[in-house]
Amino acid sequence: MPPRIALTTARSLAFRPKSTIPQKRFAPTLLAHPVRAASDDATKKPATTPTSPDIKGPNMDPLPHVTEEQAALDKTMGKTPPDLEQGTPVQEILERDKDAQEKAPEVLKQSINSKSNTGSSINSTSTSNTGSGSSTSPSGSRSFSTTTRRNAETAELVRFQDTRAVGLEYPDAGFGHKFPLPDISKFPKTNNLKKRYDEVVDQVTRSLMRHGKLSLAQKNMDEILDNLRKAPVPSASAGGHTLITNLPYEALPLSPIQYLTAIIDSVAPLVKIRQQKGILGGGASMPVPVPLQRRQRRRAAIQWILAGAENRRETKLAERVSKELIAIAEGRGSAWERRQRVHKMAMSARANVKAALSGPRRRR
Amino acid sequence: MSLSVCADCLSRLRVLNRPKTTYTVPIAATTFPRVSSFHSSSAAAKNNVLVKSKKGVKVIPPKHRGSQSAKMKKKVRERPKPPAIGERRAQRHRIVLSNTNALEVPGMEDWSKENMVDVQNAGHVLGLDGALLDKLRDCKAFKTTQNWSLFRRPATLIRSETIKIGQEMQDINRSQDTKTVRQLITGERASGKSILGLQAMCMAFMNDWLVLNVPEAQEFINNTSSYAPLKQEGTQPQSEQLYIQPHLTQALLTRALHSNEAVLKTLKFNHEFPKHLPLKQGTATLKDLVQLGANDHTFAWPVWQAFWREISEPGAKPRPPVLIVVDGVDHWMGPSKYRSAEYEIVHAHQLTLVRQFLGLFFSKPGESRPFANGGALLFSTTGSNSPAYPTFSLLINQLRARAQNLDASAPEFPLPAPYSKPDAHVLELMSGTGDVELIDLKSLSVAESKGYMEYFVRSGLLRAKITESSLAELRGLSGGGVVGELAKLGRRARL
């Protein structure tokens, strides 16, 4: 029994030629810039991988159509080229191409023969204004059409510009789309599901939430806004603090979201104090004022307001918070003092900013 | 290395001189048991008989092992005081009827007796005037679930059902023969059932009717009020024990007294009242009678009985029509939370007031007319707090089928589910549904919802233009125009 694995002999490999899959033929313009989706608008953003215009795919530079070839030939020879819109009849091609004439089907051969016979007979009987035998060639105007033609109206208009169909009945629709996408730039910001509530309202709601009960927090927020709506107009000059708002004070209660925003933005601190270690040395930390982003500033203000509301005596949470908000609007409330304290500390510690930036002090 | 005995132990050691017979122990600690090999002081102190026998002198044993550190004083955490008794309830039930920030709606008409049933007012919001408000407040017609506190002054949307009820009330006013209208209002949550009852009360007050209101039917059955068995009268005992509710009767009389004071003052007695009531025969009016019950709950039940007889039985002196409004009637269609002396569950229909009102509403065909001068009974179900009583929902379904002209013998006519145990008390009511009309409150019409939303806009609550498309959107978001949901959208704050 021969060994199973023959190490010495060369193994015969089964050679499978590449299967010939019929490839779809696309117009070259379509494949030049491949697109992922019809909505991927090539006009708005540059192609991420620019390709050289010289590069051509295997099927991108086919031979021209017979008629086009003939037209080019006729042009160089100074003859009148055939009409490109109309196809060239097979008989005409056979007449030019002798090889093809031999390989043509029997039916066509017969028709050529009979035509030449009748043509000569006509020639002999007809008047002599057509002198040569080439008079059998068609005049170019036939009583029937040999090609299928597109609708006259659209044929004039529709063409592809890169990937976009230009000249369709629905002009802005992308390739493959009947209707264009809606213009969402005109939609309000709140149409987005995740941004349907106002920014400040959403932030306060999330701060009110306890134990993940968002729906309860939203209910409370609703009540707070209602309470703001019902509260009397805040007196402008009380406490020396003014609300930052472009609305008159009288209009604030009826637009509770602007009222809430004005209150929160007015008491929001500009900075926070960070106790930075390792600069002074000896385990002491250096207070450094740090600027806050808008959302951070609002967060600080909301936390102060909620802390102030905790100390109130009202029975309902919504009432505690709304009373605290109104107190702040009228210049009372502990949040104003806290803001002042932070700002004062920041003023006194502002010299530390540079020290904090330059890093820990070197010992000499 | 430490010693295995301490100095104290060492001093107590005795050398036994007495020789033993078999063996000798040269050194033994005999006075105390060996507890520890280190030291024995505490063990000695424990067994010290001499110390213990001394009377009156307390010897504090030295603390050798107890903690020596100073005890910290426990900090008393300051708890915030809870709100005063009744404050939370008062806040829950507080009714605010105006918002001074809201804009005054220009050109809003008042709802009055003249334009009560004006068909042109359908879909319009009409204001309620001050005198009416006091009466409505006294009979507890306003509820916290209604959004009265958002607007400058109370106003209500006139819908087609309102006008229909108004026309029926006008018919009762005009007609010579006394007529009693019975209407059961159903509808989904926030569809305006309680408001419809309030509007009926408004119209009754405009026409100087007598109005009795039960704002919360649940109160009668949830065992939060006093109750007592009714003394059986007559020789043959009733099939089941009935119970009276003195405090609830007193509350009912109080509401009736304050809201109908002007009417009651003019009414004299038609019949004799019980002797034990401290009233002057002859000069006393019905107001004095009701006042007596409202002041003292022990008189409440006999006063109610006398009052009921006066308004329902015809007599020499004329009586105004009576409107009875009950909200949340489905709570009356099952077992109550009360227990009998045998600790058996008391059915809601064993409570006398409930029985009286329901008997009036679902009256049998042969029975006499309930009111001396006619009137209306408006019972509404609840949408959000409805108990699951299948027999009552069957009753409503039967009423609905009858409204669609479905015959009781038709196969589609709703019947109790086979093998189910329908509530016998409720089943008994079904024979008396002949005169009951069902008002199934659906959503507002387009014109009505437009009028309502425009009221929000004009009050400054809604910052939007009410166009055809925006109205369609609002109606779509509110379940096709459910009025309560529309109101929620109207006050939603959006930038």
Tab-separated table of C-alpha atoms in Angstrom, chain A residues 1 12 14 92 113 138 141 151-152 179 203 232 244 251:
chain	number	residue	atom	x	y	z
A	1	MET	CA	0.000	0.000	0.000
A	12	SER	CA	-1.355	18.016	-8.742
A	14	ALA	CA	-6.761	21.507	-9.659
A	92	GLU	CA	-25.350	48.889	-44.337
A	113	ASN	CA	-28.268	39.491	-53.126
A	138	PRO	CA	-31.065	54.588	-47.644
A	141	SER	CA	-35.408	59.265	-43.857
A	151	ASN	CA	-39.861	60.500	-24.809
A	152	ALA	CA	-39.078	63.647	-26.704
A	179	PHE	CA	-39.365	63.059	-3.961
A	203	GLN	CA	-31.567	70.509	33.111
A	232	PRO	CA	-46.964	87.980	41.236
A	244	ILE	CA	-30.750	89.163	33.184
A	251	ALA	CA	-44.078	89.838	30.982
